[in-house]
Amino acid sequence: MSKEKPQLSFWQVWNVSFGFLGVQFGFALQNANVSRILSDLGADLHSLSLFWLVAPIMGLIVQPLVGSASDRTWNRFGRRKPFILAGAIAAAIGMVLMPNAGVFVAFIAPMLFGAMILALMDASFNVSFQPFRSLVSDLVPAKQRNLGYSIQSLLINIGAVIGSILPFVLTNVVGLENTAKVGEVAPSVTWAFYLGATVLLGSVLWTVFRTKEHPPEDFYAFRGIDAQAIAQEQKQKKSLRGSLVEFFRLMKTMPQTMKQLAIVQFFSWFALFIMWVYSMPAITQYIWGVEAKWFDPDYLHAVGTVPQAILDAKGAAGDWVGIIFAAYSLFAAVFSVVLSKLADKFGRKLVYSLSLFAGALGYFGFMAFNNPEPVVVDLLITSVTVPQAAVNLFIPMIGVGISWAAILAMPYAILAGSLPATKTGVYMGIFNFTIAAPQIVSGLFSGWILSSVFNNEAIYIIMLAGVAMLFASASVYFVKDDQEQN
């Protein structure tokens, strides 16, 4: 017979997820700046999405392995915490190396080095991401589950706001240069990555030292499971073939709710991938008026010298992408505060669906503003002159932020109640397939669509993301949530 899992105080729930702030800080820096870095190192628009494939591929490989391993790990350091800390250390190393690709040009091509470090960073982020999801499921009682994942979403977005805006702050407040020659990375981006690595490690260490995981006997007692039988099962070594058979058996017998959520996840993450990859060129072209040819490495080498006006426009647009990414993360953080209350009152499915619909409207809003008239914007920490259309982008970011908050919390809140306790980690890892697969599909085809269908006009690929988010919103209707609290 199971005993009730103890209720946690607000700050205990907060500490469980606090490390996610730093992990997302680093992830946000990557999302807002990797397209910029790779473009500076020589990538063209068509190949950008292919480089970004590294992220979902790493997630596809790493998260199920880490999830399965953490399910079987019991030692004096904890069950999930050793993986969280190891991933954070490796990610911090990658963040220090990433903006220094040009330094290693004597040994390896900068683009290849950048791709390798991107793979290291993504693998490391995923090593930390997956156990964090399972840690909330392990420690937070069912009645506090909406609160737990909402706080996690809040912290994720606080980290994302700071990480996204950091290069802009370093340029406009500290005074670091935000332009870069081909083959190099702007100093403001370089130092942002250094600071991000520091914040990542610090916040993860806070969770590791301030959170106590349940010992095995309590963990199984809370779930009414025979601990001795589980221990005996885990002692039995399986062959590689046996492990693969077990893995595919779990895939085949996954809960119906997971299968239904996979459809929603496909369309929503397909759209997110496009936004992360192509917001920078879309805004640079559509709002700053930089022609698509200035993103073509062959053209850049042919003309030899890039006009300073083009360099300034690309640098300013790149910084502004960080600002609007920070904006949608800020809106997501604010929405996360009320998300659990809305889900408890109106139901998770309805709130989830309407949130995704708001995201679709946000993507469509990218194209609604094209006023090139320059205006001075006071951002509290500094003032900057940008096109009026850039300022107007804050409006669609409200919808994007609402959808992002829901994507980070609602699928996991719906899913957690349908998973067997002893397989939570591996199933959370398998669920990452529903995040990685749509990004891989998007990465393989969005670059081709952009060049062949949209003639490298990146704003139109953002409109395609809006359509995908509409499909995601509609798909929520078919998800079954047996444990929804009303």
Tab-separated table of C-alpha atoms in Angstrom:
chain	number	residue	atom	x	y	z
A	1	MET	CA	0.000	0.000	0.000
A	2	SER	CA	1.386	3.413	-0.943
A	3	LYS	CA	1.845	6.271	1.478
A	4	GLU	CA	1.210	9.865	0.565
A	5	LYS	CA	4.072	11.895	-0.857
A	6	PRO	CA	4.762	14.881	1.465
A	7	GLN	CA	3.582	18.304	0.369
A	8	LEU	CA	6.374	20.751	-0.435
A	9	SER	CA	6.637	24.394	0.511
A	10	PHE	CA	6.723	26.947	-2.280
A	11	TRP	CA	10.473	27.425	-1.869
A	12	GLN	CA	11.118	23.678	-1.897
A	13	VAL	CA	9.304	23.450	-5.228
A	14	TRP	CA	11.283	26.512	-6.357
A	15	ASN	CA	14.631	24.930	-5.410
A	16	VAL	CA	13.829	21.733	-7.293
A	17	SER	CA	13.664	23.691	-10.574
A	18	PHE	CA	16.017	26.613	-9.889
A	19	GLY	CA	18.881	25.048	-11.838
A	20	PHE	CA	16.668	25.096	-14.915
A	21	LEU	CA	17.056	28.894	-14.893
A	22	GLY	CA	20.753	28.546	-15.710
A	23	VAL	CA	20.303	25.718	-18.190
A	24	GLN	CA	17.721	27.781	-20.063
A	25	PHE	CA	19.972	30.857	-19.778
A	26	GLY	CA	22.549	28.982	-21.824
A	27	PHE	CA	19.946	27.484	-24.146
A	28	ALA	CA	18.472	30.938	-24.817
A	29	LEU	CA	21.895	32.341	-25.668
A	30	GLN	CA	22.288	29.493	-28.122
A	31	ASN	CA	18.834	29.940	-29.657
A	32	ALA	CA	19.197	33.702	-30.113
A	33	ASN	CA	22.782	33.709	-31.356
A	34	VAL	CA	23.755	30.450	-33.061
A	35	SER	CA	22.275	31.476	-36.432
A	36	ARG	CA	24.159	34.762	-36.053
A	37	ILE	CA	27.406	32.984	-35.115
A	38	LEU	CA	27.142	30.430	-37.918
A	39	SER	CA	26.346	33.184	-40.445
A	40	ASP	CA	29.415	35.106	-39.292
A	41	LEU	CA	31.461	31.923	-39.664
A	42	GLY	CA	30.226	31.466	-43.258
A	43	ALA	CA	26.918	29.532	-43.287
A	44	ASP	CA	24.277	30.417	-45.918
A	45	LEU	CA	20.518	30.524	-45.279
A	46	HIS	CA	19.854	27.150	-46.877
A	47	SER	CA	22.393	25.373	-44.635
A	48	LEU	CA	21.440	27.089	-41.374
A	49	SER	CA	18.628	24.650	-40.632
A	50	LEU	CA	20.960	21.725	-41.352
A	51	PHE	CA	23.428	22.923	-38.715
A	52	TRP	CA	20.557	23.349	-36.288
A	53	LEU	CA	19.725	19.658	-36.769
A	54	VAL	CA	22.487	18.925	-34.275
A	55	ALA	CA	20.205	20.001	-31.414
A	56	PRO	CA	17.269	17.611	-31.958
A	57	ILE	CA	19.563	14.751	-32.969
A	58	MET	CA	21.460	15.106	-29.701
A	59	GLY	CA	18.154	15.197	-27.822
A	60	LEU	CA	16.928	12.133	-29.661
A	61	ILE	CA	20.019	10.159	-28.674
A	62	VAL	CA	20.828	11.536	-25.245
A	63	GLN	CA	17.526	11.985	-23.397
A	64	PRO	CA	16.231	8.367	-23.547
A	65	LEU	CA	19.672	7.079	-22.502
A	66	VAL	CA	19.964	9.539	-19.631
A	67	GLY	CA	16.356	8.937	-18.610
A	68	SER	CA	16.860	5.182	-18.484
A	69	ALA	CA	20.167	5.528	-16.628
A	70	SER	CA	18.741	7.932	-14.042
A	71	ASP	CA	15.806	5.570	-13.418
A	72	ARG	CA	18.375	2.941	-12.324
A	73	THR	CA	20.705	5.258	-10.397
A	74	TRP	CA	20.696	5.293	-6.601
A	75	ASN	CA	23.774	6.626	-4.796
A	76	ARG	CA	24.723	9.102	-2.082
A	77	PHE	CA	24.658	11.976	-4.587
A	78	GLY	CA	21.050	11.281	-5.554
A	79	ARG	CA	19.120	9.787	-8.434
A	80	ARG	CA	18.745	12.614	-10.963
A	81	LYS	CA	21.203	15.184	-9.553
A	82	PRO	CA	24.451	13.525	-10.773
A	83	PHE	CA	23.242	13.743	-14.375
A	84	ILE	CA	22.023	17.324	-13.967
A	85	LEU	CA	25.412	18.449	-12.638
A	86	ALA	CA	27.478	16.514	-15.191
A	87	GLY	CA	25.452	17.976	-18.059
A	88	ALA	CA	25.843	21.502	-16.691
A	89	ILE	CA	29.638	21.214	-16.436
A	90	ALA	CA	29.951	19.925	-20.010
A	91	ALA	CA	27.565	22.596	-21.335
A	92	ALA	CA	29.555	25.340	-19.621
A	93	ILE	CA	32.739	24.109	-21.310
A	94	GLY	CA	30.964	24.162	-24.678
A	95	MET	CA	29.701	27.700	-24.089
A	96	VAL	CA	33.243	28.919	-23.442
A	97	LEU	CA	34.553	27.239	-26.602
A	98	MET	CA	31.681	28.040	-29.016
A	99	PRO	CA	32.442	31.735	-29.740
A	100	ASN	CA	36.149	30.974	-30.142
A	101	ALA	CA	35.850	28.901	-33.326
A	102	GLY	CA	38.057	31.381	-35.200
A	103	VAL	CA	40.919	30.806	-32.743
A	104	PHE	CA	41.194	27.167	-33.806
A	105	VAL	CA	41.318	27.899	-37.538
A	106	ALA	CA	44.897	26.614	-37.758
A	107	PHE	CA	43.711	23.173	-36.663
A	108	ILE	CA	40.152	22.901	-37.943
A	109	ALA	CA	37.768	24.874	-40.155
A	110	PRO	CA	35.737	27.343	-38.033
A	111	MET	CA	32.410	26.057	-39.383
A	112	LEU	CA	33.301	22.449	-38.524
A	113	PHE	CA	34.527	23.453	-35.087
A	114	GLY	CA	31.350	25.449	-34.502
A	115	ALA	CA	29.215	22.441	-35.472
A	116	MET	CA	31.194	20.165	-33.143
A	117	ILE	CA	30.839	22.514	-30.166
A	118	LEU	CA	27.159	23.003	-30.970
A	119	ALA	CA	26.797	19.219	-30.729
A	120	LEU	CA	28.632	19.209	-27.384
A	121	MET	CA	26.455	22.001	-26.016
A	122	ASP	CA	23.226	20.397	-27.147
A	123	ALA	CA	24.164	16.974	-25.827
A	124	SER	CA	25.067	18.545	-22.489
A	125	PHE	CA	21.895	20.632	-22.277
A	126	ASN	CA	19.897	17.471	-22.885
A	127	VAL	CA	21.791	15.575	-20.164
A	128	SER	CA	20.555	18.241	-17.721
A	129	PHE	CA	17.094	18.849	-19.226
A	130	GLN	CA	15.724	15.328	-18.956
A	131	PRO	CA	16.538	14.619	-15.278
A	132	PHE	CA	15.085	18.019	-14.324
A	133	ARG	CA	11.736	16.995	-15.816
A	134	SER	CA	11.853	13.688	-13.933
A	135	LEU	CA	12.998	15.364	-10.703
A	136	VAL	CA	9.765	17.356	-10.560
A	137	SER	CA	7.745	14.188	-11.154
A	138	ASP	CA	9.751	12.359	-8.448
A	139	LEU	CA	9.449	14.961	-5.702
A	140	VAL	CA	6.305	17.030	-6.307
A	141	PRO	CA	2.962	15.508	-5.167
A	142	ALA	CA	0.177	15.106	-7.709
A	143	LYS	CA	-1.841	17.958	-6.177
A	144	GLN	CA	1.114	20.312	-6.694
A	145	ARG	CA	2.026	19.077	-10.166
A	146	ASN	CA	0.513	22.040	-12.041
A	147	LEU	CA	2.337	24.349	-9.617
A	148	GLY	CA	5.608	22.440	-10.023
A	149	TYR	CA	5.695	22.588	-13.794
A	150	SER	CA	4.446	26.184	-13.819
A	151	ILE	CA	7.316	27.253	-11.521
A	152	GLN	CA	9.671	25.364	-13.794
A	153	SER	CA	8.251	27.247	-16.761
A	154	LEU	CA	8.615	30.550	-14.865
A	155	LEU	CA	12.285	29.905	-14.050
A	156	ILE	CA	12.992	28.711	-17.575
A	157	ASN	CA	11.659	31.960	-18.944
A	158	ILE	CA	13.462	34.175	-16.427
A	159	GLY	CA	16.682	32.518	-17.579
A	160	ALA	CA	15.652	32.917	-21.196
A	161	VAL	CA	14.938	36.643	-20.767
A	162	ILE	CA	18.354	37.347	-19.266
A	163	GLY	CA	20.180	35.089	-21.717
A	164	SER	CA	18.451	36.514	-24.776
A	165	ILE	CA	18.998	40.160	-23.867
A	166	LEU	CA	22.596	39.819	-22.671
A	167	PRO	CA	24.429	40.536	-25.984
A	168	PHE	CA	22.297	43.679	-26.431
A	169	VAL	CA	23.174	44.832	-22.897
A	170	LEU	CA	26.867	44.179	-23.435
A	171	THR	CA	26.736	46.268	-26.606
A	172	ASN	CA	24.555	49.181	-25.545
A	173	VAL	CA	25.401	49.442	-21.850
A	174	VAL	CA	28.891	48.004	-21.451
A	175	GLY	CA	30.037	49.186	-24.889
A	176	LEU	CA	31.323	45.979	-26.469
A	177	GLU	CA	31.358	45.756	-30.286
A	178	ASN	CA	28.395	43.903	-31.848
A	179	THR	CA	29.684	43.595	-35.424
A	180	ALA	CA	31.933	40.831	-36.695
A	181	LYS	CA	34.055	40.163	-39.728
A	182	VAL	CA	33.373	36.982	-41.707
A	183	GLY	CA	35.037	34.111	-39.877
A	184	GLU	CA	34.863	35.786	-36.457
A	185	VAL	CA	32.300	36.266	-33.677
A	186	ALA	CA	31.285	39.650	-32.253
A	187	PRO	CA	32.884	40.438	-28.842
A	188	SER	CA	29.469	41.098	-27.264
A	189	VAL	CA	28.341	37.573	-28.168
A	190	THR	CA	31.602	36.033	-26.961
A	191	TRP	CA	31.367	37.609	-23.506
A	192	ALA	CA	27.670	36.776	-23.283
A	193	PHE	CA	28.554	33.096	-23.646
A	194	TYR	CA	31.219	33.367	-20.932
A	195	LEU	CA	28.725	34.911	-18.506
A	196	GLY	CA	26.103	32.345	-19.493
A	197	ALA	CA	28.425	29.488	-18.583
A	198	THR	CA	28.937	31.017	-15.135
A	199	VAL	CA	25.213	31.463	-14.455
A	200	LEU	CA	24.473	27.946	-15.683
A	201	LEU	CA	26.897	26.320	-13.247
A	202	GLY	CA	25.866	28.509	-10.327
A	203	SER	CA	22.140	27.840	-10.595
A	204	VAL	CA	22.564	24.100	-11.107
A	205	LEU	CA	24.783	23.898	-8.031
A	206	TRP	CA	22.008	25.642	-6.080
A	207	THR	CA	19.508	22.894	-6.990
A	208	VAL	CA	22.040	20.131	-6.360
A	209	PHE	CA	22.873	21.352	-2.848
A	210	ARG	CA	19.424	22.639	-1.826
A	211	THR	CA	17.304	19.691	-2.988
A	212	LYS	CA	17.140	16.316	-1.288
A	213	GLU	CA	15.892	13.361	-3.302
A	214	HIS	CA	13.860	10.591	-1.673
A	215	PRO	CA	15.835	7.452	-0.709
A	216	PRO	CA	14.780	4.286	-2.581
A	217	GLU	CA	12.637	2.896	0.241
A	218	ASP	CA	10.592	6.111	0.459
A	219	PHE	CA	10.422	6.557	-3.308
A	220	TYR	CA	8.852	3.128	-3.785
A	221	ALA	CA	6.658	3.431	-0.673
A	222	PHE	CA	5.102	6.625	-2.043
A	223	ARG	CA	4.066	4.620	-5.105
A	224	GLY	CA	3.091	1.330	-3.451
A	225	ILE	CA	5.878	-0.586	-5.207
A	226	ASP	CA	7.796	-3.607	-3.906
A	227	ALA	CA	11.297	-2.133	-3.550
A	228	GLN	CA	12.997	-5.531	-3.193
A	229	ALA	CA	11.499	-6.823	-6.438
A	230	ILE	CA	12.616	-3.705	-8.292
A	231	ALA	CA	16.122	-3.921	-6.817
A	232	GLN	CA	16.390	-7.565	-7.875
A	233	GLU	CA	15.216	-6.694	-11.387
A	234	GLN	CA	17.768	-3.905	-11.715
A	235	LYS	CA	20.603	-6.173	-10.567
A	236	GLN	CA	19.974	-8.494	-13.488
A	237	LYS	CA	22.316	-7.418	-16.258
A	238	LYS	CA	20.800	-7.281	-19.695
A	239	SER	CA	22.573	-7.795	-22.977
A	240	LEU	CA	22.592	-5.012	-25.540
A	241	ARG	CA	20.022	-6.970	-27.518
A	242	GLY	CA	17.874	-7.361	-24.421
A	243	SER	CA	18.096	-3.660	-23.665
A	244	LEU	CA	17.045	-2.783	-27.205
A	245	VAL	CA	14.143	-5.232	-27.028
A	246	GLU	CA	13.046	-3.619	-23.755
A	247	PHE	CA	13.354	-0.142	-25.257
A	248	PHE	CA	11.209	-0.966	-28.282
A	249	ARG	CA	8.719	-2.758	-26.027
A	250	LEU	CA	8.321	0.466	-24.053
A	251	MET	CA	7.916	2.390	-27.297
A	252	LYS	CA	5.174	0.024	-28.407
A	253	THR	CA	3.342	0.033	-25.073
A	254	MET	CA	3.660	3.757	-24.302
A	255	PRO	CA	0.542	5.308	-22.746
A	256	GLN	CA	-2.149	6.437	-25.182
A	257	THR	CA	-1.877	9.980	-23.820
A	258	MET	CA	1.761	10.133	-24.927
A	259	LYS	CA	0.827	9.101	-28.458
A	260	GLN	CA	-1.877	11.766	-28.643
A	261	LEU	CA	0.414	14.454	-27.272
A	262	ALA	CA	3.004	13.493	-29.893
A	263	ILE	CA	0.793	14.984	-32.630
A	264	VAL	CA	0.495	18.289	-30.773
A	265	GLN	CA	4.218	18.269	-30.098
A	266	PHE	CA	5.023	17.671	-33.761
A	267	PHE	CA	3.312	20.797	-35.033
A	268	SER	CA	4.321	23.058	-32.136
A	269	TRP	CA	8.023	22.132	-32.185
A	270	PHE	CA	8.110	22.246	-35.993
A	271	ALA	CA	7.050	25.885	-35.650
A	272	LEU	CA	9.461	26.680	-32.806
A	273	PHE	CA	12.436	25.329	-34.751
A	274	ILE	CA	11.650	27.601	-37.683
A	275	MET	CA	11.380	30.624	-35.397
A	276	TRP	CA	14.712	29.956	-33.696
A	277	VAL	CA	16.562	29.364	-36.960
A	278	TYR	CA	15.065	32.043	-39.184
A	279	SER	CA	13.957	34.947	-36.994
A	280	MET	CA	17.335	36.636	-37.397
A	281	PRO	CA	17.406	36.604	-41.236
A	282	ALA	CA	13.638	37.279	-41.417
A	283	ILE	CA	13.879	40.410	-39.286
A	284	THR	CA	17.107	41.559	-40.905
A	285	GLN	CA	15.545	41.294	-44.353
A	286	TYR	CA	11.945	42.323	-43.718
A	287	ILE	CA	12.438	45.107	-41.173
A	288	TRP	CA	16.036	46.307	-41.614
A	289	GLY	CA	15.810	45.993	-45.398
A	290	VAL	CA	18.949	43.897	-45.930
A	291	GLU	CA	18.670	41.943	-49.196
A	292	ALA	CA	18.898	38.159	-49.076
A	293	LYS	CA	22.094	38.209	-51.159
A	294	TRP	CA	24.004	39.540	-48.135
A	295	PHE	CA	23.395	36.170	-46.455
A	296	ASP	CA	25.030	34.283	-49.345
A	297	PRO	CA	28.687	33.406	-48.551
A	298	ASP	CA	29.540	33.119	-52.274
A	299	TYR	CA	28.250	36.626	-52.903
A	300	LEU	CA	30.099	37.990	-49.870
A	301	HIS	CA	33.379	36.517	-51.074
A	302	ALA	CA	32.750	37.769	-54.603
A	303	VAL	CA	32.206	41.401	-53.531
A	304	GLY	CA	35.138	41.223	-51.132
A	305	THR	CA	34.245	44.075	-48.778
A	306	VAL	CA	30.850	44.232	-47.106
A	307	PRO	CA	29.523	47.808	-46.791
A	308	GLN	CA	29.585	49.105	-43.229
A	309	ALA	CA	25.870	49.903	-43.451
A	310	ILE	CA	25.118	46.211	-44.082
A	311	LEU	CA	27.348	45.130	-41.192
A	312	ASP	CA	25.673	47.646	-38.887
A	313	ALA	CA	22.186	46.542	-39.962
A	314	LYS	CA	22.965	42.854	-39.426
A	315	GLY	CA	24.533	43.588	-36.041
A	316	ALA	CA	21.574	45.726	-34.918
A	317	ALA	CA	19.036	43.184	-36.180
A	318	GLY	CA	20.934	40.358	-34.472
A	319	ASP	CA	20.819	42.262	-31.174
A	320	TRP	CA	17.103	42.969	-31.657
A	321	VAL	CA	16.374	39.275	-32.121
A	322	GLY	CA	17.769	38.815	-28.634
A	323	ILE	CA	15.449	41.578	-27.405
A	324	ILE	CA	12.277	40.076	-28.878
A	325	PHE	CA	13.297	36.585	-27.761
A	326	ALA	CA	13.711	38.043	-24.274
A	327	ALA	CA	10.284	39.660	-24.701
A	328	TYR	CA	8.478	36.414	-25.517
A	329	SER	CA	10.297	34.727	-22.631
A	330	LEU	CA	9.234	37.562	-20.318
A	331	PHE	CA	5.625	37.264	-21.444
A	332	ALA	CA	5.900	33.505	-20.944
A	333	ALA	CA	7.260	34.011	-17.424
A	334	VAL	CA	4.351	36.311	-16.559
A	335	PHE	CA	1.822	33.895	-18.042
A	336	SER	CA	3.431	31.028	-16.118
A	337	VAL	CA	2.395	32.734	-12.873
A	338	VAL	CA	-1.296	32.273	-13.702
A	339	LEU	CA	-0.992	29.182	-15.903
A	340	SER	CA	-1.556	26.624	-13.149
A	341	LYS	CA	-4.588	28.522	-11.811
A	342	LEU	CA	-6.100	28.745	-15.301
A	343	ALA	CA	-5.447	25.038	-15.889
A	344	ASP	CA	-7.034	24.110	-12.558
A	345	LYS	CA	-10.122	26.230	-13.263
A	346	PHE	CA	-10.746	25.719	-16.979
A	347	GLY	CA	-8.898	22.464	-17.645
A	348	ARG	CA	-5.432	21.802	-19.007
A	349	LYS	CA	-6.592	20.959	-22.517
A	350	LEU	CA	-8.549	24.159	-23.097
A	351	VAL	CA	-5.786	26.378	-21.730
A	352	TYR	CA	-3.163	24.464	-23.725
A	353	SER	CA	-5.109	24.738	-26.993
A	354	LEU	CA	-5.883	28.442	-26.650
A	355	SER	CA	-2.266	29.147	-25.743
A	356	LEU	CA	-1.041	27.483	-28.933
A	357	PHE	CA	-3.607	29.460	-30.924
A	358	ALA	CA	-2.162	32.654	-29.424
A	359	GLY	CA	1.253	31.498	-30.628
A	360	ALA	CA	-0.039	31.079	-34.180
A	361	LEU	CA	-1.366	34.641	-34.136
A	362	GLY	CA	2.025	35.760	-32.884
A	363	TYR	CA	3.854	34.213	-35.851
A	364	PHE	CA	1.432	35.772	-38.298
A	365	GLY	CA	2.082	39.097	-36.563
A	366	PHE	CA	5.707	39.110	-37.768
A	367	MET	CA	4.492	40.162	-41.204
A	368	ALA	CA	1.929	42.697	-39.988
A	369	PHE	CA	4.531	45.407	-39.372
A	370	ASN	CA	6.847	46.848	-42.005
A	371	ASN	CA	7.244	50.542	-41.122
A	372	PRO	CA	10.928	51.462	-41.747
A	373	GLU	CA	10.696	54.879	-40.031
A	374	PRO	CA	13.397	55.073	-37.324
A	375	VAL	CA	12.304	55.691	-33.737
A	376	VAL	CA	14.181	56.019	-30.448
A	377	VAL	CA	13.270	53.299	-27.956
A	378	ASP	CA	13.913	53.616	-24.216
A	379	LEU	CA	14.646	50.134	-22.860
A	380	LEU	CA	15.278	51.316	-19.267
A	381	ILE	CA	18.943	50.352	-19.356
A	382	THR	CA	19.641	52.311	-22.544
A	383	SER	CA	18.078	53.979	-25.570
A	384	VAL	CA	18.449	52.681	-29.115
A	385	THR	CA	17.256	53.771	-32.568
A	386	VAL	CA	15.469	51.060	-34.554
A	387	PRO	CA	12.766	50.877	-37.270
A	388	GLN	CA	9.215	51.362	-35.989
A	389	ALA	CA	8.344	47.876	-37.241
A	390	ALA	CA	10.945	46.384	-34.876
A	391	VAL	CA	9.226	48.001	-31.900
A	392	ASN	CA	5.845	46.696	-33.066
A	393	LEU	CA	7.177	43.133	-32.891
A	394	PHE	CA	6.615	43.221	-29.132
A	395	ILE	CA	2.889	42.756	-29.859
A	396	PRO	CA	3.140	39.344	-31.594
A	397	MET	CA	5.703	38.272	-28.984
A	398	ILE	CA	2.855	38.256	-26.435
A	399	GLY	CA	1.203	35.397	-28.310
A	400	VAL	CA	4.497	33.570	-28.829
A	401	GLY	CA	5.263	33.884	-25.116
A	402	ILE	CA	1.869	32.514	-24.066
A	403	SER	CA	2.318	29.488	-26.309
A	404	TRP	CA	5.892	28.926	-25.111
A	405	ALA	CA	4.837	28.903	-21.440
A	406	ALA	CA	2.158	26.311	-22.202
A	407	ILE	CA	4.502	24.156	-24.299
A	408	LEU	CA	6.973	24.013	-21.414
A	409	ALA	CA	4.405	23.026	-18.798
A	410	MET	CA	1.132	21.539	-20.067
A	411	PRO	CA	2.362	18.449	-21.972
A	412	TYR	CA	4.382	17.318	-18.948
A	413	ALA	CA	1.587	18.064	-16.490
A	414	ILE	CA	-0.794	15.998	-18.657
A	415	LEU	CA	1.729	13.219	-19.246
A	416	ALA	CA	3.153	12.777	-15.737
A	417	GLY	CA	-0.010	11.218	-14.318
A	418	SER	CA	-0.104	8.499	-16.981
A	419	LEU	CA	3.461	7.194	-16.517
A	420	PRO	CA	4.515	4.204	-14.365
A	421	ALA	CA	6.679	5.412	-11.455
A	422	THR	CA	9.625	3.095	-12.158
A	423	LYS	CA	9.769	4.131	-15.816
A	424	THR	CA	9.212	7.884	-15.519
A	425	GLY	CA	12.764	8.786	-16.572
A	426	VAL	CA	12.918	6.561	-19.632
A	427	TYR	CA	9.401	7.552	-20.740
A	428	MET	CA	10.246	11.236	-20.321
A	429	GLY	CA	13.284	10.511	-22.485
A	430	ILE	CA	11.175	8.734	-25.078
A	431	PHE	CA	8.758	11.664	-24.982
A	432	ASN	CA	11.661	13.814	-26.117
A	433	PHE	CA	11.288	12.032	-29.472
A	434	THR	CA	8.172	14.172	-29.901
A	435	ILE	CA	10.377	17.262	-29.517
A	436	ALA	CA	13.366	16.084	-31.537
A	437	ALA	CA	11.577	14.436	-34.484
A	438	PRO	CA	9.610	17.518	-35.639
A	439	GLN	CA	12.751	19.636	-35.387
A	440	ILE	CA	14.636	17.133	-37.537
A	441	VAL	CA	11.848	17.187	-40.121
A	442	SER	CA	11.828	20.989	-40.002
A	443	GLY	CA	15.604	21.150	-40.304
A	444	LEU	CA	15.677	18.836	-43.308
A	445	PHE	CA	12.951	20.593	-45.252
A	446	SER	CA	12.670	24.232	-44.086
A	447	GLY	CA	15.921	25.288	-45.743
A	448	TRP	CA	14.828	23.732	-49.029
A	449	ILE	CA	11.381	25.348	-48.737
A	450	LEU	CA	12.980	28.722	-48.004
A	451	SER	CA	15.252	28.628	-51.048
A	452	SER	CA	13.005	26.794	-53.538
A	453	VAL	CA	9.554	28.106	-52.633
A	454	PHE	CA	10.164	31.433	-50.905
A	455	ASN	CA	13.278	32.565	-52.828
A	456	ASN	CA	15.231	33.020	-49.561
A	457	GLU	CA	12.695	35.576	-48.252
A	458	ALA	CA	12.781	34.359	-44.665
A	459	ILE	CA	9.630	36.143	-43.488
A	460	TYR	CA	7.497	33.624	-45.382
A	461	ILE	CA	8.983	30.647	-43.552
A	462	ILE	CA	7.835	32.321	-40.316
A	463	MET	CA	4.297	32.374	-41.772
A	464	LEU	CA	4.599	28.629	-42.356
A	465	ALA	CA	5.422	28.282	-38.655
A	466	GLY	CA	2.161	30.063	-37.854
A	467	VAL	CA	0.193	27.540	-39.886
A	468	ALA	CA	1.904	24.669	-38.054
A	469	MET	CA	0.982	26.202	-34.691
A	470	LEU	CA	-2.678	26.369	-35.765
A	471	PHE	CA	-2.595	22.629	-36.406
A	472	ALA	CA	-1.014	22.110	-32.984
A	473	SER	CA	-3.824	24.041	-31.311
A	474	ALA	CA	-6.499	21.958	-33.046
A	475	SER	CA	-4.725	18.674	-32.193
A	476	VAL	CA	-5.077	19.234	-28.438
A	477	TYR	CA	-8.780	18.359	-28.790
A	478	PHE	CA	-7.846	14.698	-29.399
A	479	VAL	CA	-5.668	14.353	-26.264
A	480	LYS	CA	-7.164	12.361	-23.365
A	481	ASP	CA	-6.322	13.670	-19.890
A	482	ASP	CA	-7.795	11.252	-17.344
A	483	GLN	CA	-6.298	12.979	-14.305
A	484	GLU	CA	-7.224	16.527	-15.182
A	485	GLN	CA	-8.141	18.573	-12.153
A	486	ASN	CA	-11.139	20.800	-12.665
